[in-house]
Amino acid sequence: MTDSPGRGKLRQELRKARNRLTSEEQRIASSMLAEQLKSLSWFTGARRIGAYLANDGEPDLSEVIAYCQSSDIAVSLPVLHPITHKHLLFLDYHANTPMRLNRFNIAEPHLAAQSIRLMDEHDIMLMPLVGFDAAGNRLGMGGGFYDRTLAHYRENPRRPRLAGIAHSCQQVDELPVAPWDVPCDIIITPDKIWQFDKSA
Ligand SMILES: Nc1ncnc2c1ncn2[C@@H]1O[C@H](COP(=O)(O)OP(=O)(O)O)[C@@H](O)[C@H]1O
Ligand SMILES: [Mg+2]
């Protein structure tokens, strides 16, 4: 399976766009995203969510994570799978969880078997993305990590709701979609929510 050349160029442009945001713009975006999420009953009623630690200009979820940890919402973070190539594992995450830097220089919880949480234990998976369109298609950094990890759950009714988190500047008219791309059920930007699934 090879990537179409158009996707590589699009990734470059969209990553540049989000990295151009000032720290003040980033701060406002993160705070607006947190407010949006806290206003959604399917979010505040979740038992466990998957989140991520921001990298490369991605919206910062620190406020969202802190909110969850002060409520009854458990949080997991992704860890590069040590055995299955380019898959993710999700590990329980608390304020005092020991962390390490992975090969992308992103902090992740130390791998501990008892901290692994299965995909269907999550109600919501907040996913970073590089680009999205108004049909819910998601373009990632190009590694296909979320696509691979979620591939077996696409038709599983117990899978988490897949929520793409993005800056507004990451929207494009129409993404070139590959058969393996797993689309989002919801996309949330600081000022808009697109909902593609029927529930809630
Ligand atoms: N379910 C899958 N099984 C096997 N390979 C996959 C799967 N999903 C994606 N890939 C591989 O990962 C590569 C990157 O996927 P891509 O969708 O381009 O990245 P991203 O989702 O990060 O934008 C693809 O070229 C494809 O070969
Ligand atoms: Mg993909």
Tab-separated table of C-alpha atoms and ligand atoms in Angstrom:
chain	number	residue	atom	x	y	z
A	1	MET	CA	0.000	0.000	0.000
A	2	THR	CA	1.534	3.324	-0.976
A	3	ASP	CA	0.530	6.862	-0.137
A	4	SER	CA	-0.716	9.184	-2.876
A	5	PRO	CA	1.745	12.038	-3.547
A	6	GLY	CA	-0.979	14.652	-2.938
A	7	ARG	CA	-1.333	13.550	0.680
A	8	GLY	CA	2.340	14.184	1.432
A	9	LYS	CA	2.195	17.755	0.150
A	10	LEU	CA	-1.068	18.415	1.969
A	11	ARG	CA	0.462	17.147	5.233
A	12	GLN	CA	3.385	19.525	4.836
A	13	GLU	CA	1.130	22.547	4.227
A	14	LEU	CA	-1.278	21.740	7.042
A	15	ARG	CA	1.491	21.062	9.547
A	16	LYS	CA	3.066	24.391	8.613
A	17	ALA	CA	-0.273	26.146	9.123
A	18	ARG	CA	-0.762	24.834	12.662
A	19	ASN	CA	2.877	25.442	13.607
A	20	ARG	CA	2.452	29.078	12.527
A	21	LEU	CA	-0.153	29.668	15.252
A	22	THR	CA	1.206	31.924	17.989
A	23	SER	CA	1.362	30.665	21.566
A	24	GLU	CA	-1.514	33.015	22.376
A	25	GLU	CA	-3.607	31.562	19.513
A	26	GLN	CA	-2.720	28.071	20.734
A	27	ARG	CA	-3.729	28.940	24.282
A	28	ILE	CA	-7.092	30.350	23.177
A	29	ALA	CA	-7.754	27.371	20.888
A	30	SER	CA	-7.032	24.886	23.685
A	31	SER	CA	-9.238	26.713	26.131
A	32	MET	CA	-12.117	26.930	23.607
A	33	LEU	CA	-11.771	23.232	22.816
A	34	ALA	CA	-11.925	22.398	26.513
A	35	GLU	CA	-15.067	24.537	26.916
A	36	GLN	CA	-16.696	22.798	23.936
A	37	LEU	CA	-15.973	19.352	25.342
A	38	LYS	CA	-17.171	20.293	28.840
A	39	SER	CA	-20.502	21.397	27.338
A	40	LEU	CA	-21.194	18.000	25.744
A	41	SER	CA	-23.144	15.509	27.868
A	42	TRP	CA	-21.660	12.508	26.059
A	43	PHE	CA	-18.243	13.824	27.071
A	44	THR	CA	-18.970	14.747	30.683
A	45	GLY	CA	-20.765	11.404	31.105
A	46	ALA	CA	-17.852	9.346	29.755
A	47	ARG	CA	-16.173	6.811	32.048
A	48	ARG	CA	-12.873	6.697	30.169
A	49	ILE	CA	-11.435	8.678	27.291
A	50	GLY	CA	-8.317	8.315	25.189
A	51	ALA	CA	-6.374	11.572	24.848
A	52	TYR	CA	-2.959	12.617	23.546
A	53	LEU	CA	-0.112	14.947	24.554
A	54	ALA	CA	0.231	17.742	21.994
A	55	ASN	CA	3.109	17.699	19.537
A	56	ASP	CA	3.924	19.597	16.332
A	57	GLY	CA	1.362	22.375	16.875
A	58	GLU	CA	-1.540	20.053	17.744
A	59	PRO	CA	-4.228	21.480	20.035
A	60	ASP	CA	-3.136	21.094	23.656
A	61	LEU	CA	-5.466	18.886	25.704
A	62	SER	CA	-3.891	19.621	29.111
A	63	GLU	CA	-6.974	21.474	30.319
A	64	VAL	CA	-9.254	18.669	29.102
A	65	ILE	CA	-7.083	16.041	30.790
A	66	ALA	CA	-6.989	18.041	34.045
A	67	TYR	CA	-10.797	18.380	33.928
A	68	CYS	CA	-11.177	14.618	33.484
A	69	GLN	CA	-8.772	13.871	36.296
A	70	SER	CA	-10.679	16.164	38.634
A	71	SER	CA	-13.975	14.503	37.573
A	72	ASP	CA	-14.789	10.837	37.355
A	73	ILE	CA	-13.430	10.431	33.827
A	74	ALA	CA	-10.422	8.128	33.517
A	75	VAL	CA	-7.810	9.043	30.914
A	76	SER	CA	-5.610	6.872	28.721
A	77	LEU	CA	-2.685	7.953	26.570
A	78	PRO	CA	-1.256	6.216	23.508
A	79	VAL	CA	2.027	4.314	23.663
A	80	LEU	CA	3.871	2.983	20.613
A	81	HIS	CA	3.206	-0.759	20.559
A	82	PRO	CA	6.422	-2.595	21.497
A	83	ILE	CA	5.627	-5.651	19.357
A	84	THR	CA	2.980	-4.945	16.720
A	85	HIS	CA	4.539	-2.617	14.161
A	86	LYS	CA	2.981	0.845	13.958
A	87	HIS	CA	0.099	0.061	16.299
A	88	LEU	CA	-0.784	1.921	19.484
A	89	LEU	CA	-1.538	0.677	22.970
A	90	PHE	CA	-3.555	2.804	25.383
A	91	LEU	CA	-2.345	3.084	28.988
A	92	ASP	CA	-4.005	4.502	32.043
A	93	TYR	CA	-2.676	7.981	32.824
A	94	HIS	CA	-2.626	9.884	36.140
A	95	ALA	CA	-0.751	12.982	37.297
A	96	ASN	CA	1.921	10.735	38.875
A	97	THR	CA	2.266	8.194	36.040
A	98	PRO	CA	5.967	7.590	35.209
A	99	MET	CA	6.626	8.856	31.688
A	100	ARG	CA	9.322	8.361	29.054
A	101	LEU	CA	10.058	9.899	25.653
A	102	ASN	CA	9.300	7.652	22.672
A	103	ARG	CA	11.206	7.660	19.370
A	104	PHE	CA	9.180	10.635	18.141
A	105	ASN	CA	10.235	12.527	21.284
A	106	ILE	CA	6.668	12.429	22.586
A	107	ALA	CA	6.105	11.651	26.269
A	108	GLU	CA	4.217	8.415	26.905
A	109	PRO	CA	3.453	6.365	30.023
A	110	HIS	CA	6.055	3.737	30.918
A	111	LEU	CA	4.824	0.443	29.570
A	112	ALA	CA	3.318	-1.568	32.422
A	113	ALA	CA	1.016	-4.488	31.662
A	114	GLN	CA	-1.422	-3.629	34.447
A	115	SER	CA	-1.938	-0.146	32.991
A	116	ILE	CA	-3.011	-1.316	29.523
A	117	ARG	CA	-6.629	-0.461	28.730
A	118	LEU	CA	-8.470	-2.209	25.900
A	119	MET	CA	-10.000	-0.216	23.078
A	120	ASP	CA	-13.560	-1.076	24.120
A	121	GLU	CA	-12.948	0.273	27.641
A	122	HIS	CA	-12.918	3.771	26.149
A	123	ASP	CA	-16.100	5.727	25.498
A	124	ILE	CA	-14.326	8.377	23.457
A	125	MET	CA	-11.019	8.536	21.663
A	126	LEU	CA	-9.720	12.079	21.165
A	127	MET	CA	-7.422	11.820	18.162
A	128	PRO	CA	-4.933	14.336	16.821
A	129	LEU	CA	-4.978	14.913	13.077
A	130	VAL	CA	-3.171	16.894	10.414
A	131	GLY	CA	-6.164	17.502	8.151
A	132	PHE	CA	-9.896	16.868	8.031
A	133	ASP	CA	-12.846	17.580	5.768
A	134	ALA	CA	-16.529	18.215	6.393
A	135	ALA	CA	-17.296	14.532	5.730
A	136	GLY	CA	-15.248	13.435	8.768
A	137	ASN	CA	-12.245	12.105	6.876
A	138	ARG	CA	-8.977	12.248	8.770
A	139	LEU	CA	-5.423	12.747	7.527
A	140	GLY	CA	-2.765	11.857	10.106
A	141	MET	CA	0.988	12.436	10.273
A	142	GLY	CA	1.509	9.655	7.722
A	143	GLY	CA	2.339	6.702	9.968
A	144	GLY	CA	-1.155	5.204	9.888
A	145	PHE	CA	-0.953	4.444	13.641
A	146	TYR	CA	-4.593	5.192	14.447
A	147	ASP	CA	-5.776	3.538	11.201
A	148	ARG	CA	-3.967	0.310	12.049
A	149	THR	CA	-4.982	0.311	15.706
A	150	LEU	CA	-8.639	0.995	14.912
A	151	ALA	CA	-8.895	-1.209	11.788
A	152	HIS	CA	-10.325	-4.192	13.687
A	153	TYR	CA	-12.892	-2.076	15.495
A	154	ARG	CA	-14.453	-0.236	12.559
A	155	GLU	CA	-17.667	-2.271	12.640
A	156	ASN	CA	-17.572	-3.006	16.357
A	157	PRO	CA	-20.573	-1.364	18.067
A	158	ARG	CA	-18.617	-1.236	21.364
A	159	ARG	CA	-15.755	0.785	19.976
A	160	PRO	CA	-15.219	4.307	21.321
A	161	ARG	CA	-16.570	7.333	19.546
A	162	LEU	CA	-13.774	8.631	17.420
A	163	ALA	CA	-13.403	12.364	17.896
A	164	GLY	CA	-10.862	14.219	15.749
A	165	ILE	CA	-9.475	17.311	17.515
A	166	ALA	CA	-8.221	20.092	15.270
A	167	HIS	CA	-7.477	23.747	14.736
A	168	SER	CA	-9.798	25.421	12.217
A	169	CYS	CA	-6.839	25.891	9.832
A	170	GLN	CA	-6.626	22.115	9.426
A	171	GLN	CA	-9.865	21.902	7.431
A	172	VAL	CA	-9.721	21.257	3.692
A	173	ASP	CA	-12.592	21.021	1.167
A	174	GLU	CA	-12.105	17.367	0.373
A	175	LEU	CA	-9.377	15.017	1.591
A	176	PRO	CA	-7.994	12.335	-0.697
A	177	VAL	CA	-9.158	9.220	1.168
A	178	ALA	CA	-7.500	5.789	1.169
A	179	PRO	CA	-9.446	2.566	1.834
A	180	TRP	CA	-7.638	2.001	5.150
A	181	ASP	CA	-8.385	5.499	6.522
A	182	VAL	CA	-10.671	5.266	9.540
A	183	PRO	CA	-13.014	8.290	9.526
A	184	CYS	CA	-14.027	10.305	12.587
A	185	ASP	CA	-17.490	10.094	14.184
A	186	ILE	CA	-17.087	13.671	15.350
A	187	ILE	CA	-14.706	16.528	14.616
A	188	ILE	CA	-14.193	19.288	17.136
A	189	THR	CA	-12.427	22.571	16.429
A	190	PRO	CA	-12.310	25.525	18.843
A	191	ASP	CA	-15.440	27.007	17.282
A	192	LYS	CA	-17.340	24.150	15.664
A	193	ILE	CA	-18.484	20.575	16.155
A	194	TRP	CA	-19.287	18.256	13.251
A	195	GLN	CA	-21.166	15.127	14.201
A	196	PHE	CA	-21.315	12.286	11.700
A	197	ASP	CA	-22.667	9.444	13.833
A	198	LYS	CA	-26.295	9.145	14.810
A	199	SER	CA	-25.979	8.593	18.555
A	200	ALA	CA	-26.233	11.321	21.237
B	1	LIG	N1	-5.178	-1.101	8.598
B	1	LIG	C1	-3.964	-1.047	8.023
B	1	LIG	N2	-3.279	-2.189	7.775
B	1	LIG	C2	-2.071	-2.145	7.192
B	1	LIG	N3	-1.449	-1.009	6.822
B	1	LIG	C3	-2.089	0.148	7.040
B	1	LIG	C4	-3.373	0.182	7.647
B	1	LIG	N4	-3.748	1.466	7.756
B	1	LIG	C5	-2.742	2.200	7.225
B	1	LIG	N5	-1.752	1.412	6.801
B	1	LIG	C6	-0.485	1.841	6.185
B	1	LIG	O1	-0.036	3.015	6.832
B	1	LIG	C7	0.428	3.925	5.852
B	1	LIG	C8	0.096	5.317	6.367
B	1	LIG	O2	-1.312	5.487	6.405
B	1	LIG	P1	-1.927	6.904	6.123
B	1	LIG	O3	-3.411	6.779	6.151
B	1	LIG	O4	-1.338	7.475	4.864
B	1	LIG	O5	-1.360	7.732	7.354
B	1	LIG	P2	-2.141	8.688	8.343
B	1	LIG	O6	-3.447	8.028	8.690
B	1	LIG	O7	-1.196	8.806	9.469
B	1	LIG	O8	-2.364	9.948	7.576
B	1	LIG	C9	-0.299	3.595	4.579
B	1	LIG	O9	0.507	3.842	3.473
B	1	LIG	C10	-0.625	2.152	4.714
B	1	LIG	O10	0.340	1.400	4.009
B	2	MG	MG	-4.911	7.410	7.371
